[in-house]
Short mmCIF file of C-alpha atoms and ligand atoms in Angstrom, two decimals:
data_model
loop_
_atom_site.label_atom_id
_atom_site.label_comp_id
_atom_site.label_asym_id
_atom_site.label_seq_id
_atom_site.Cartn_x
_atom_site.Cartn_y
_atom_site.Cartn_z
CA MET A 1 -0.03 -0.03 0.02
CA TYR A 2 1.29 3.42 -0.91
CA LEU A 3 0.83 6.31 1.48
CA THR A 4 -1.65 8.93 0.45
CA ILE A 5 0.44 11.78 -0.82
CA SER A 6 -1.00 15.28 -0.76
CA ASN A 7 -2.38 16.82 -3.98
CA GLY A 8 0.54 19.15 -4.44
CA ALA A 9 2.89 16.29 -5.13
CA GLU A 10 3.90 15.81 -8.71
CA LYS A 11 4.54 12.23 -9.84
CA ILE A 12 7.76 12.15 -11.80
CA ASN A 13 8.38 8.49 -12.42
CA LYS A 14 5.38 6.21 -12.75
CA GLY A 15 7.25 2.88 -12.61
CA LEU A 16 9.08 3.72 -9.37
CA LYS A 17 6.42 6.00 -7.88
CA ILE A 18 8.89 8.68 -6.98
CA LEU A 19 7.09 11.86 -6.20
CA LYS A 20 8.32 15.48 -6.18
CA ASN A 21 7.84 18.19 -3.54
CA VAL A 22 6.02 16.02 -0.97
CA PRO A 23 4.98 17.52 2.39
CA LEU A 24 6.63 15.49 5.13
CA ALA A 25 4.73 16.92 8.14
CA PRO A 26 1.93 14.30 7.93
CA LEU A 27 4.56 11.58 7.99
CA THR A 28 5.98 12.64 11.40
CA SER A 29 4.70 12.53 14.95
CA PHE A 30 5.47 16.24 15.52
CA GLY A 31 3.44 17.01 12.36
CA THR A 32 5.82 19.84 11.37
CA GLY A 33 8.43 20.52 8.69
CA GLY A 34 8.68 21.15 5.02
CA LYS A 35 8.71 19.12 1.80
CA ALA A 36 10.95 16.37 0.47
CA ASP A 37 12.47 17.24 -2.90
CA TYR A 38 11.61 13.62 -3.87
CA LEU A 39 9.85 10.86 -1.99
CA ALA A 40 9.43 7.14 -2.63
CA THR A 41 7.38 4.72 -0.63
CA VAL A 42 8.94 1.35 -1.53
CA THR A 43 7.04 -1.90 -1.24
CA THR A 44 9.54 -4.47 -2.51
CA PHE A 45 13.27 -5.19 -2.42
CA GLN A 46 13.47 -4.69 -6.20
CA GLN A 47 11.76 -1.30 -5.94
CA LEU A 48 14.20 -0.27 -3.17
CA LYS A 49 17.17 -1.23 -5.30
CA GLU A 50 15.78 0.57 -8.38
CA THR A 51 14.98 3.65 -6.28
CA LEU A 52 18.52 3.69 -4.91
CA ALA A 53 19.93 3.39 -8.41
CA TRP A 54 17.71 6.30 -9.52
CA ALA A 55 19.03 8.41 -6.65
CA ASN A 56 22.64 7.40 -7.30
CA GLU A 57 22.44 8.31 -10.94
CA ARG A 58 21.47 11.80 -9.86
CA GLN A 59 23.86 11.83 -6.83
CA LEU A 60 20.98 12.82 -4.57
CA PRO A 61 21.31 12.89 -0.78
CA LEU A 62 19.30 10.09 0.84
CA THR A 63 17.13 10.09 3.92
CA LEU A 64 15.33 7.09 5.40
CA LEU A 65 12.01 7.63 7.17
CA GLY A 66 10.15 5.02 9.21
CA GLY A 67 7.36 6.11 11.45
CA GLY A 68 8.82 9.64 11.74
CA THR A 69 8.54 9.51 15.56
CA ASN A 70 12.08 10.46 16.34
CA VAL A 71 12.81 13.21 13.84
CA LEU A 72 12.49 16.95 13.46
CA ILE A 73 12.13 17.87 9.81
CA SER A 74 13.39 21.28 8.80
CA ASP A 75 10.73 23.79 7.70
CA ARG A 76 12.96 24.37 4.69
CA GLY A 77 12.46 20.76 3.68
CA VAL A 78 14.74 17.85 2.88
CA GLU A 79 17.20 17.86 0.01
CA GLY A 80 17.31 14.81 -2.27
CA LEU A 81 15.30 11.64 -1.89
CA VAL A 82 13.32 10.51 1.17
CA ILE A 83 12.62 6.78 1.20
CA VAL A 84 9.67 5.85 3.37
CA THR A 85 9.75 2.31 4.77
CA THR A 86 6.31 1.98 6.28
CA ALA A 87 4.98 -0.31 3.48
CA LEU A 88 7.73 -2.83 4.19
CA THR A 89 5.90 -4.95 6.77
CA ALA A 90 6.40 -8.59 5.83
CA HIS A 91 7.49 -11.08 8.48
CA TYR A 92 8.16 -14.78 9.02
CA VAL A 93 9.10 -17.04 11.88
CA GLN A 94 11.94 -19.53 11.98
CA ASN A 95 11.90 -20.61 15.62
CA PRO A 96 13.42 -19.04 17.73
CA LEU A 97 13.89 -16.28 15.16
CA PHE A 98 11.23 -13.74 14.26
CA VAL A 99 12.27 -11.96 11.03
CA CYS A 100 10.58 -8.85 9.75
CA GLN A 101 11.07 -6.03 7.25
CA ALA A 102 12.16 -2.66 8.60
CA GLY A 103 8.87 -0.82 8.19
CA LEU A 104 6.80 -3.07 10.42
CA PRO A 105 5.61 -1.01 13.44
CA LEU A 106 7.51 -2.28 16.52
CA ASP A 107 4.30 -2.56 18.54
CA THR A 108 2.74 -4.82 15.87
CA ALA A 109 5.96 -6.86 15.69
CA ILE A 110 5.74 -7.56 19.41
CA ASP A 111 2.09 -8.78 18.95
CA LEU A 112 3.12 -11.04 16.11
CA MET A 113 6.01 -12.44 18.17
CA ASN A 114 3.54 -13.31 20.92
CA ASP A 115 1.11 -14.80 18.43
CA ASN A 116 3.96 -17.10 17.42
CA TYR A 117 4.76 -18.11 21.02
CA LEU A 118 7.91 -15.95 21.15
CA CYS A 119 8.61 -13.28 23.70
CA GLY A 120 11.17 -10.87 25.11
CA LEU A 121 10.38 -7.42 23.76
CA GLU A 122 7.18 -6.74 25.79
CA PRO A 123 8.83 -3.97 27.86
CA LEU A 124 9.00 -1.99 24.60
CA GLY A 125 5.19 -2.26 24.15
CA GLY A 126 3.55 0.97 23.01
CA LEU A 127 6.77 2.45 21.65
CA PRO A 128 5.75 4.28 18.45
CA GLY A 129 7.64 3.88 15.18
CA SER A 130 9.07 1.13 12.96
CA VAL A 131 11.45 -1.72 13.65
CA GLY A 132 14.06 -0.05 11.39
CA GLY A 133 13.87 3.23 13.31
CA ALA A 134 14.07 1.39 16.69
CA VAL A 135 17.12 -0.58 15.53
CA TYR A 136 18.80 2.54 14.05
CA GLY A 137 18.59 4.39 17.41
CA ASN A 138 18.72 1.28 19.69
CA ALA A 139 15.39 2.16 21.21
CA SER A 140 14.94 1.20 24.82
CA ALA A 141 12.26 1.32 27.50
CA ASN A 142 11.73 -0.14 30.96
CA GLY A 143 15.35 -1.26 31.17
CA GLU A 144 15.20 -3.28 27.89
CA SER A 145 16.92 -2.25 24.71
CA ILE A 146 16.00 -3.63 21.30
CA ALA A 147 19.66 -4.56 20.64
CA SER A 148 19.69 -7.34 23.18
CA HIS A 149 17.25 -9.33 21.05
CA ILE A 150 18.78 -8.88 17.63
CA GLU A 151 20.38 -11.88 15.91
CA TRP A 152 21.20 -10.34 12.55
CA ILE A 153 20.30 -7.42 10.32
CA ASP A 154 20.24 -7.45 6.55
CA TYR A 155 21.05 -4.05 5.15
CA LEU A 156 21.71 -2.33 1.90
CA SER A 157 24.58 0.00 1.12
CA ARG A 158 23.75 3.24 -0.73
CA GLU A 159 24.95 1.44 -3.86
CA GLY A 160 22.34 -1.32 -3.31
CA GLN A 161 24.67 -4.02 -2.07
CA LEU A 162 22.94 -6.38 0.35
CA SER A 163 24.91 -7.61 3.42
CA ARG A 164 24.18 -9.37 6.66
CA TYR A 165 25.39 -8.03 9.99
CA TYR A 166 25.50 -10.30 13.08
CA ARG A 167 25.00 -8.52 16.33
CA ARG A 168 28.02 -7.94 18.61
CA ASP A 169 27.21 -6.46 21.97
CA ASP A 170 30.03 -3.88 21.77
CA ASP A 171 28.59 -2.34 18.65
CA PHE A 172 25.49 -1.07 20.44
CA SER A 173 25.26 1.44 23.27
CA TYR A 174 22.74 3.72 24.82
CA LYS A 175 20.52 4.99 21.94
CA LYS A 176 23.24 4.11 19.40
CA SER A 177 23.65 1.29 16.91
CA PRO A 178 26.23 0.52 14.21
CA PHE A 179 23.66 2.00 11.75
CA SER A 180 23.36 5.37 13.49
CA ASP A 181 24.81 8.21 11.41
CA THR A 182 25.65 5.92 8.45
CA GLU A 183 23.97 5.62 5.02
CA LYS A 184 23.20 1.96 5.57
CA ILE A 185 19.60 1.00 4.95
CA ILE A 186 18.10 -1.50 7.32
CA TRP A 187 16.06 -3.92 5.27
CA GLU A 188 15.24 -6.92 7.48
CA VAL A 189 15.83 -7.68 11.14
CA ALA A 190 15.99 -11.14 12.86
CA PHE A 191 15.12 -11.16 16.53
CA HIS A 192 16.21 -14.08 18.70
CA LEU A 193 13.48 -14.61 21.25
CA LYS A 194 12.49 -16.92 24.11
CA PRO A 195 9.76 -19.47 23.68
CA CYS A 196 6.63 -18.49 25.55
CA HIS A 197 3.97 -21.05 26.44
CA ASP A 198 1.25 -18.62 27.31
CA PRO A 199 1.03 -15.75 24.77
CA SER A 200 -1.89 -14.14 26.59
CA LYS A 201 0.35 -13.46 29.63
CA MET A 202 2.91 -11.83 27.33
CA ARG A 203 0.19 -9.71 25.80
CA VAL A 204 -0.78 -8.51 29.22
CA LEU A 205 2.81 -7.57 29.95
CA LYS A 206 3.03 -5.66 26.69
CA GLU A 207 -0.26 -3.87 27.30
CA GLU A 208 1.01 -2.88 30.80
CA SER A 209 4.02 -1.17 29.17
CA ARG A 210 1.69 0.69 26.80
CA ALA A 211 -0.72 1.58 29.64
CA LYS A 212 2.22 3.10 31.65
CA ARG A 213 2.98 5.35 28.72
CA LYS A 214 -0.70 6.35 28.40
CA ALA A 215 -0.93 7.13 32.14
CA ARG A 216 2.11 9.36 31.75
CA GLY A 217 0.26 11.27 29.00
CA GLN A 218 2.70 10.23 26.27
CA TYR A 219 -0.04 9.95 23.69
CA ASP A 220 -1.96 13.09 24.65
CA TYR A 221 -0.13 15.53 22.36
CA PRO A 222 2.08 15.23 19.31
CA SER A 223 5.75 14.75 20.34
CA ALA A 224 8.83 12.78 19.29
CA GLY A 225 9.46 11.18 22.67
CA CYS A 226 12.48 12.28 24.65
CA ILE A 227 14.24 15.28 23.17
CA PHE A 228 17.54 14.69 24.93
CA LYS A 229 19.56 11.61 25.91
CA ASN A 230 19.97 11.07 29.59
CA PRO A 231 23.39 12.37 30.66
CA SER A 232 25.52 10.18 32.98
CA GLU A 233 24.51 12.46 35.89
CA GLY A 234 20.79 11.37 35.74
CA PRO A 235 17.57 11.74 33.81
CA ALA A 236 17.57 14.69 31.43
CA GLY A 237 13.98 15.43 32.46
CA TYR A 238 15.07 16.01 36.07
CA PHE A 239 17.59 18.68 35.08
CA ILE A 240 15.20 20.33 32.65
CA GLU A 241 12.56 20.55 35.36
CA GLN A 242 15.00 21.83 37.92
CA ALA A 243 16.17 24.50 35.47
CA GLY A 244 12.58 25.76 35.47
CA PHE A 245 11.44 24.71 32.01
CA LYS A 246 8.48 22.42 32.87
CA GLY A 247 5.40 23.85 31.06
CA TYR A 248 7.47 26.52 29.26
CA SER A 249 6.14 27.38 25.82
CA LEU A 250 7.68 28.98 22.76
CA GLY A 251 5.72 29.59 19.53
CA GLY A 252 3.30 26.70 20.04
CA ALA A 253 5.93 24.25 21.32
CA THR A 254 5.77 23.36 25.02
CA VAL A 255 8.01 21.54 27.47
CA SER A 256 5.52 18.92 28.80
CA SER A 257 4.43 19.54 32.38
CA LYS A 258 4.15 15.74 32.81
CA HIS A 259 7.56 14.76 31.46
CA ALA A 260 10.08 17.61 31.09
CA ASN A 261 12.13 15.77 28.49
CA PHE A 262 9.11 15.76 26.05
CA VAL A 263 8.40 18.75 23.87
CA ILE A 264 4.68 18.61 23.03
CA ILE A 265 2.62 20.54 20.42
CA LYS A 266 -0.50 22.18 21.69
CA GLY A 267 -1.37 24.35 18.71
CA GLU A 268 0.08 25.77 15.50
CA THR A 269 3.82 25.52 15.51
CA THR A 270 6.86 25.05 13.33
CA SER A 271 9.94 22.88 13.47
CA GLN A 272 11.97 26.06 13.98
CA ALA A 273 9.98 26.89 17.18
CA ILE A 274 10.56 23.32 18.44
CA TYR A 275 14.21 23.60 17.66
CA ASP A 276 14.55 27.07 19.29
CA LEU A 277 12.85 25.66 22.41
CA THR A 278 15.32 22.79 22.56
CA LEU A 279 18.24 25.24 22.29
CA LEU A 280 16.84 27.32 25.17
CA VAL A 281 16.47 24.23 27.34
CA GLU A 282 19.98 23.07 26.45
CA LYS A 283 21.47 26.43 27.35
CA GLY A 284 19.46 26.66 30.55
CA VAL A 285 20.58 23.25 31.79
CA LEU A 286 24.20 23.98 30.85
CA GLU A 287 24.15 27.28 32.74
CA ARG A 288 22.43 25.93 35.81
CA PHE A 289 24.15 22.53 36.14
CA GLY A 290 27.15 22.61 33.81
CA ILE A 291 25.71 19.57 32.01
CA PRO A 292 25.77 19.56 28.18
CA LEU A 293 22.66 17.70 26.97
CA GLU A 294 22.86 15.71 23.80
CA ARG A 295 19.88 15.73 21.47
CA GLU A 296 18.15 12.33 21.00
CA ILE A 297 15.79 13.35 18.21
CA ARG A 298 17.29 13.49 14.76
CA LEU A 299 17.44 16.80 12.83
CA VAL A 300 16.52 16.02 9.24
CA GLY A 301 16.77 18.33 6.26
CA ARG A 302 18.11 21.85 5.60
CA TRP A 303 18.97 23.07 9.09
C1 LIG B 1 5.17 9.18 22.48
C2 LIG B 1 6.56 8.68 22.15
C3 LIG B 1 7.21 7.88 23.06
C4 LIG B 1 8.54 7.43 22.79
N1 LIG B 1 9.20 6.63 23.67
C5 LIG B 1 10.38 6.18 23.44
C6 LIG B 1 11.05 5.30 24.35
O1 LIG B 1 10.53 4.93 25.39
N2 LIG B 1 12.30 4.84 24.00
C7 LIG B 1 12.91 5.15 22.83
O2 LIG B 1 14.04 4.71 22.56
N3 LIG B 1 12.31 6.01 21.95
C8 LIG B 1 11.08 6.50 22.21
N4 LIG B 1 10.46 7.28 21.27
C9 LIG B 1 11.13 7.69 20.07
C10 LIG B 1 10.78 6.84 18.83
O3 LIG B 1 9.54 6.25 18.98
C11 LIG B 1 11.79 5.71 18.64
O4 LIG B 1 13.05 6.24 18.53
C12 LIG B 1 11.47 4.89 17.41
O5 LIG B 1 12.21 3.68 17.48
C13 LIG B 1 11.76 5.64 16.11
O6 LIG B 1 11.27 4.79 15.05
P1 LIG B 1 10.72 5.51 13.70
O7 LIG B 1 10.39 4.44 12.73
O8 LIG B 1 9.68 6.47 14.02
O9 LIG B 1 12.05 6.24 13.17
P2 LIG B 1 12.12 7.60 12.39
O10 LIG B 1 11.75 8.74 13.26
O11 LIG B 1 11.42 7.45 11.14
O12 LIG B 1 13.67 7.65 12.06
C14 LIG B 1 14.59 7.77 13.11
C15 LIG B 1 16.02 7.60 12.52
O13 LIG B 1 16.14 6.26 12.07
C16 LIG B 1 16.53 6.30 10.68
N5 LIG B 1 15.85 5.11 10.01
C17 LIG B 1 14.53 4.80 10.08
N6 LIG B 1 14.33 3.64 9.41
C18 LIG B 1 15.50 3.29 8.90
C19 LIG B 1 15.95 2.14 8.07
N7 LIG B 1 15.10 1.23 7.67
N8 LIG B 1 17.25 2.07 7.75
C20 LIG B 1 18.17 3.02 8.18
N9 LIG B 1 17.81 4.08 8.95
C21 LIG B 1 16.49 4.24 9.32
C22 LIG B 1 16.00 7.59 10.15
O14 LIG B 1 16.73 8.02 9.02
C23 LIG B 1 16.27 8.56 11.35
O15 LIG B 1 17.61 8.97 11.40
C24 LIG B 1 9.15 7.81 21.57
C25 LIG B 1 8.45 8.63 20.62
C26 LIG B 1 7.17 9.07 20.92
C27 LIG B 1 6.41 9.91 19.94
#
């Protein structure tokens, strides 16, 4: 299934379904940002390879987009080609491996694992976004990181070469994977899981993780999750709150009063306003505590 692309988009290549000047805001959880010069929503391996070849011929910069729940897209748009993975959702089971394509929503993947009597990722229940995005940033929640369940990852180079990577513990760290800040395209991920005899119990565990997020108000307003990584001194949210930013607003972007490391959107805003707010918070925490915060969300496009 292709995403519904807004009317303004001009189709430039029927075979590949590459579209020109496509608004990206509807494809992100913040709901802000400008247009992609070109956008392709690939559905097959062949299409992905052909799309890469098309971009390489034109030497276009490349950006991967999964669920768009950990990115801040520039209001001035994204240069080159954006490849959206959300239609890549196939999966299969080869006990004890669960293998899926990168665009499958992580939450759905956990349900499918449980359906197949496999478990381990329930603490990540309710985490928005795709498997590819979660692997890229080594997503974690409730003391569990996605990395610890990965067996291998099939990825493509920018040139379209398919390779298999086998997980080594040392390659992953807090919110970082061997794919972070590279041009490698995560295609398929194999998770090594534990057998579970009672999937319904696992589903309850997963739903508890989701319910905790809901109770904390994580789904009440558009956001991109935690803005900053936790520094070694403690939770970023604690320092942001102590620096007096809880509830602080700038141009429609607000530091959540429930979780100070979330910037939430309560009205009309822009990516620039969100970005400016994060700079203010960063400066405030540095001045008050001498702690430099590192941004967790990814800045994408012409910043
Ligand atoms: C309400 C809320 C709660 C959240 N809670 C958490 C949490 O508890 N823990 C946590 O870790 N995160 C959390 N997040 C952040 C986010 O959900 C995760 O980081 C998620 O894993 C991102 O996946 P995505 O598909 O949306 O990635 P995107 O935002 O689409 O992309 C993120 C990065 O991954 C790259 N990427 C995506 N797919 C691929 C691919 N196939 N190949 C190569 N690169 C790729 C993109 O280029 C980009 O740099 C939260 C977000 C929200 C909105």
